[in-house]
Coordinates of C-alpha atoms in Angstrom, one line a residue:
X559 CA 15.8 51.4 36.3
X560 CA 19.4 50.5 35.8
X561 CA 21.0 50.0 39.3
X562 CA 24.1 51.7 40.1
X563 CA 25.9 48.6 40.8
X564 CA 25.7 47.5 36.9
X565 CA 28.4 50.1 36.5
X566 CA 30.8 48.2 38.9
X567 CA 29.9 45.1 37.4
X568 CA 30.5 46.2 33.8
X569 CA 33.9 47.7 34.6
X570 CA 34.9 44.2 35.6
X571 CA 33.4 42.6 32.5
X572 CA 35.2 45.1 30.5
X573 CA 38.4 43.8 32.1
X574 CA 37.4 40.2 31.9
X575 CA 36.7 40.2 28.2
X576 CA 40.3 40.0 27.1
X577 CA 40.7 43.6 25.5
X578 CA 44.0 44.1 23.8
X579 CA 46.5 45.7 26.4
X580 CA 46.9 48.5 24.1
X581 CA 43.1 49.4 24.4
X582 CA 42.5 48.6 28.0
X583 CA 41.6 51.3 30.4
X584 CA 42.6 50.1 33.8
X585 CA 40.2 50.8 36.4
X586 CA 41.2 50.7 39.9
X587 CA 39.0 50.8 43.1
X588 CA 38.6 54.6 43.4
X589 CA 37.4 54.7 39.6
X590 CA 34.9 52.0 40.1
X591 CA 33.5 53.9 43.1
X592 CA 33.4 57.2 41.2
X593 CA 31.5 55.4 38.3
X594 CA 28.9 54.2 41.0
X595 CA 28.7 57.7 42.5
X596 CA 28.1 59.5 39.1
X597 CA 25.4 56.9 38.1
X598 CA 23.1 58.6 41.0
X599 CA 23.5 62.0 39.5
X600 CA 20.6 64.0 37.9
X601 CA 21.3 64.2 34.1
X602 CA 21.7 68.0 34.1
X603 CA 24.7 67.5 36.3
X604 CA 26.4 64.9 34.3
X605 CA 29.3 65.1 32.0
X606 CA 30.6 62.2 30.1
X607 CA 33.9 60.7 31.1
X608 CA 36.4 58.8 28.7
X609 CA 35.0 55.4 29.9
X610 CA 31.5 55.8 30.7
X611 CA 28.0 54.0 31.1
X612 CA 24.7 55.9 30.5
X613 CA 21.3 54.8 31.3
X614 CA 19.5 58.0 32.3
X615 CA 17.7 60.1 29.8
X616 CA 18.8 63.6 29.4
X617 CA 21.5 66.0 28.2
X618 CA 25.2 65.0 28.2
X619 CA 28.4 67.0 27.7
X620 CA 31.9 66.2 26.8
X621 CA 34.8 68.5 27.3
X622 CA 38.1 67.5 25.6
X623 CA 41.5 66.9 27.7
X624 CA 45.1 66.9 26.6
X625 CA 45.6 63.2 27.5
X626 CA 45.5 61.1 24.5
X627 CA 43.6 57.9 24.3
X628 CA 40.6 56.3 22.7
X629 CA 37.3 56.9 24.6
X630 CA 34.1 54.7 24.7
X631 CA 30.6 55.7 26.4
X632 CA 28.1 52.8 26.5
X633 CA 24.5 53.6 26.3
X634 CA 21.7 51.4 27.5
X635 CA 17.9 51.7 27.8
X636 CA 16.3 51.1 31.1
X637 CA 13.7 48.7 29.4
X638 CA 14.7 46.0 27.0
X639 CA 11.8 46.9 24.4
X640 CA 13.5 50.4 24.0
X641 CA 15.5 51.9 21.2
X642 CA 18.4 54.5 21.9
X643 CA 18.0 57.9 20.5
X644 CA 20.9 60.6 20.2
X645 CA 20.2 64.0 19.2
X646 CA 23.4 66.2 18.7
X647 CA 22.8 69.6 20.3
X648 CA 26.4 71.2 19.6
X649 CA 29.3 69.8 18.4
X650 CA 32.9 71.5 18.0
X651 CA 34.5 68.8 16.1
X652 CA 36.3 69.9 12.8
X653 CA 35.3 67.7 9.7
X654 CA 38.8 67.3 8.4
X655 CA 40.0 65.3 11.3
X656 CA 38.9 62.5 13.8
X657 CA 35.1 62.5 14.0
X658 CA 32.6 61.5 16.8
X659 CA 31.8 57.8 16.0
X660 CA 28.4 56.3 16.6
X661 CA 27.8 52.6 16.7
X662 CA 24.3 50.7 16.4
X663 CA 25.2 48.1 19.3
X664 CA 28.0 47.6 21.5
X665 CA 31.6 46.7 20.9
X666 CA 34.0 45.2 23.7
X667 CA 36.9 43.0 23.3
X668 CA 36.8 42.4 19.6
X669 CA 33.1 41.2 19.9
X670 CA 30.0 42.9 18.9
X671 CA 26.4 42.9 20.2
X672 CA 24.3 42.3 18.3
X673 CA 26.3 40.1 16.2
X674 CA 27.3 40.9 12.7
X675 CA 25.6 37.9 11.4
X676 CA 22.4 38.2 13.0
X677 CA 21.8 42.2 12.9
X678 CA 19.5 43.7 10.3
X679 CA 22.1 46.0 9.1
X680 CA 25.7 45.2 7.8
X681 CA 28.5 46.7 10.0
X682 CA 29.2 49.2 7.6
X683 CA 25.5 50.8 7.9
X684 CA 25.9 50.5 11.7
X685 CA 28.5 52.9 11.8
X686 CA 28.0 56.7 11.7
X687 CA 30.3 59.6 11.8
X688 CA 29.6 63.1 13.3
X689 CA 31.4 66.5 13.1
X690 CA 30.9 70.3 13.2
X691 CA 28.3 69.9 10.2
X692 CA 25.9 67.5 11.7
X693 CA 24.4 69.7 14.6
X694 CA 20.8 68.7 15.4
X695 CA 21.1 65.2 13.6
X696 CA 19.5 62.5 15.2
X697 CA 20.5 58.8 15.3
X698 CA 18.2 55.9 16.5
X699 CA 19.6 52.5 17.3
X700 CA 18.1 49.1 16.2
X701 CA 18.0 47.8 19.9
X702 CA 18.2 49.2 23.7
X703 CA 22.1 49.6 23.2
X704 CA 24.4 51.9 21.3
X705 CA 27.7 53.5 21.9
X706 CA 30.0 56.4 21.1
X707 CA 33.8 56.4 20.6
X708 CA 36.0 59.0 20.1
X709 CA 39.8 60.3 21.2
X710 CA 40.1 62.5 24.2
X711 CA 41.3 65.5 22.3
X712 CA 38.4 65.3 19.7
X713 CA 36.8 68.6 20.8
X714 CA 33.6 69.2 22.7
X715 CA 30.0 68.0 22.0
X716 CA 26.6 68.0 23.6
X717 CA 24.0 65.1 23.1
X718 CA 20.5 64.6 24.3
X719 CA 20.0 60.8 25.1
X720 CA 16.4 59.6 25.0
X721 CA 14.7 56.2 24.4
X722 CA 11.5 55.3 22.4
X723 CA 9.5 52.2 22.3
X724 CA 10.5 49.3 19.9
X725 CA 7.5 48.1 18.1
X726 CA 9.3 44.7 17.4
X727 CA 12.1 44.0 19.8
X728 CA 14.4 41.1 18.8
X729 CA 17.9 41.6 20.3
X730 CA 18.4 43.2 23.6
X731 CA 20.7 43.3 26.7
X732 CA 19.4 43.4 30.2
X733 CA 19.8 46.8 32.1
X734 CA 19.8 44.9 35.4
X735 CA 20.4 41.5 37.0
X736 CA 16.7 40.3 37.2
X737 CA 13.5 40.8 35.2
X738 CA 11.5 39.2 32.6
X739 CA 11.8 39.2 28.6
X740 CA 9.8 37.8 25.6
X741 CA 11.7 36.7 22.6
X742 CA 9.4 36.4 19.5
X743 CA 10.1 35.9 15.6
X744 CA 6.6 37.4 14.8
X745 CA 6.5 34.8 12.3
X746 CA 9.7 35.7 10.5
X747 CA 12.9 34.1 9.5
X748 CA 15.2 35.8 11.9
X749 CA 17.3 34.9 14.9
X750 CA 17.0 37.0 18.3
X751 CA 19.5 37.4 21.1
X752 CA 19.0 38.1 24.8
X753 CA 22.1 39.0 26.9
X754 CA 22.6 39.5 30.6
X755 CA 26.1 40.6 31.9
X756 CA 25.5 38.4 34.9
X757 CA 25.7 34.8 36.0
X758 CA 22.0 34.2 36.1
X759 CA 19.1 31.5 36.5
X760 CA 16.9 31.4 33.3
X761 CA 13.5 30.4 34.1
X762 CA 11.2 29.5 31.2
X763 CA 7.7 31.0 32.0
X764 CA 6.0 30.1 28.5
X765 CA 7.6 28.7 25.5
X766 CA 6.1 27.7 22.1
X767 CA 9.4 27.0 19.4
X768 CA 8.6 24.9 16.7
X769 CA 5.9 22.4 16.4
X770 CA 3.4 23.6 19.2
X771 CA 1.7 20.0 19.5
X772 CA 5.1 18.7 20.7
X773 CA 6.0 18.8 24.4
X774 CA 9.4 20.6 25.5
X775 CA 12.3 18.5 24.8
X776 CA 16.1 18.9 25.1
X777 CA 19.1 18.9 22.8
X778 CA 17.0 20.0 19.6
X779 CA 20.4 20.5 17.7
X780 CA 18.8 19.6 14.4
X781 CA 15.7 21.5 14.6
X782 CA 15.1 24.4 12.5
X783 CA 13.4 26.1 15.3
X784 CA 15.2 26.0 18.6
X785 CA 16.0 28.1 21.7
X786 CA 19.7 28.1 22.9
X787 CA 21.0 28.7 26.3
X788 CA 24.6 30.0 26.6
X789 CA 27.2 31.1 29.0
X790 CA 30.6 32.9 28.6
X791 CA 32.7 35.8 29.4
X792 CA 32.2 38.2 26.5
X793 CA 29.5 39.6 24.3
X794 CA 30.1 36.9 21.3
X795 CA 27.7 34.1 21.6
X796 CA 30.2 32.1 19.0
X797 CA 32.6 32.1 21.8
X798 CA 30.4 30.8 24.6
X799 CA 29.5 27.2 25.5
X800 CA 26.2 26.0 24.9
X801 CA 24.2 24.8 28.2
X802 CA 21.3 23.4 26.4
X803 CA 19.1 23.7 23.3
X804 CA 15.2 23.2 23.6
X805 CA 12.2 23.2 21.5
X806 CA 8.4 22.4 21.8
X807 CA 5.9 23.8 24.0
X808 CA 5.8 24.3 27.9
X809 CA 2.2 23.3 28.1
X810 CA 3.2 19.9 29.1
X811 CA 6.8 20.0 30.7
X812 CA 8.3 16.6 31.2
X813 CA 12.0 16.7 31.6
X814 CA 13.6 13.9 33.3
X815 CA 17.3 13.0 33.8
X816 CA 18.8 16.2 32.4
X817 CA 22.6 16.1 31.4
X818 CA 24.2 19.3 30.2
X819 CA 25.3 19.5 26.6
X820 CA 28.8 20.5 27.9
X821 CA 30.6 17.7 29.3
X822 CA 33.0 19.6 31.5
X823 CA 30.2 21.8 33.3
X824 CA 29.9 21.5 37.1
X825 CA 26.3 23.2 36.7
X826 CA 23.5 21.9 38.7
X827 CA 21.4 21.7 35.6
X828 CA 18.0 22.1 34.7
X829 CA 15.5 22.3 37.7
X830 CA 12.1 20.8 36.7
X831 CA 9.3 22.7 38.2
X832 CA 5.5 22.9 37.9
X833 CA 5.7 26.4 36.5
X834 CA 8.3 25.5 33.9
X835 CA 12.1 25.0 33.6
X836 CA 15.0 26.7 35.2
X837 CA 18.5 26.5 33.8
X838 CA 21.6 28.0 35.8
X839 CA 24.2 30.0 33.5
X840 CA 27.2 30.5 35.8
X841 CA 29.5 32.8 33.7
X842 CA 29.8 36.5 33.4
X843 CA 27.9 36.6 30.4
X844 CA 24.3 34.8 30.1
X845 CA 22.7 34.3 26.6
X846 CA 19.4 33.3 25.4
X847 CA 18.9 32.9 21.6
X848 CA 15.8 32.1 19.8
X849 CA 16.5 30.6 16.1
X850 CA 13.5 30.5 13.8
X851 CA 12.9 29.2 10.3
X852 CA 10.0 31.4 9.7
X853 CA 7.7 28.6 9.3
X854 CA 6.2 29.0 12.9
X855 CA 5.3 31.6 15.4
X856 CA 8.1 31.2 18.0
X857 CA 7.7 32.7 21.5
X858 CA 9.9 32.4 24.6
X859 CA 9.0 34.3 27.9
X860 CA 11.9 34.1 30.3
X861 CA 12.3 35.3 33.9
X862 CA 16.1 35.7 34.9
X863 CA 17.6 36.3 38.4
X864 CA 21.3 36.7 39.4
X865 CA 23.2 34.1 40.8
X866 CA 25.8 34.7 43.4
X867 CA 28.4 37.5 42.2
X868 CA 31.3 35.6 43.9
X869 CA 30.9 32.7 41.5
X870 CA 31.8 32.7 37.9
X871 CA 32.4 29.1 36.5
X872 CA 34.1 30.6 33.4
X873 CA 37.1 32.2 35.1

């Protein structure tokens, strides 16, 4: 389940991500407490606010206000191998003006998750509009996150939010600060990204990336198949710093004298254990990317756990 404090973390993350001042929604302490309170409501009691985050399946209603500003509602599945599904039940929005915008993924601070370069669809094909003619239409995302955006005075609408199983999960965002996730390429040439909106320690439970006969090694920058560990303060992995790049198999883990690929980091570095390898990622966003050439079956199983919430190396 999505824990209620994820709302508080996301509010702070929303501010840290350097959104343009004209688009920022200022959140003060009472606002954050109210977000946390609403997160525990039963779906039948829930209405959508202008800035909101939803992780509980059910019916949601938005009622317009006279105040003019742009609204964003972020949806996330309770599990990382799910897809987000919207069904528009009622919509009182004229089709000759602003429409309800549906996006396959998340946008925040000018960044997009999953990235434009690595998503299965173009940005144009990830953006959908809905108005009064689209009642009962259904939208299904490509990963466990999606979002709605609209001006406050757009009109009323009612949607049903559900999730369904993703048969081949690739990109995913963690709904909580700890858990496990498998990144696989299914033998295909594709890149998959896993994002956590927390500083976390990533522990490798099992890993086969590239040649399975080669033991795990570091700094695999030139390898066509690799797994990257990155940290930063936004959704864009291109703006994050690389903590490490690995490849090989964890059946025989022998990593000695670890040095971070980032010369300025103060991180403790990789911790070698009998069960595998642990990497601390100490910024607000922690990312694991599996890069695959399609020539091998790549698989990385990771376990992640939150670091101290008071520490953010990237601030």
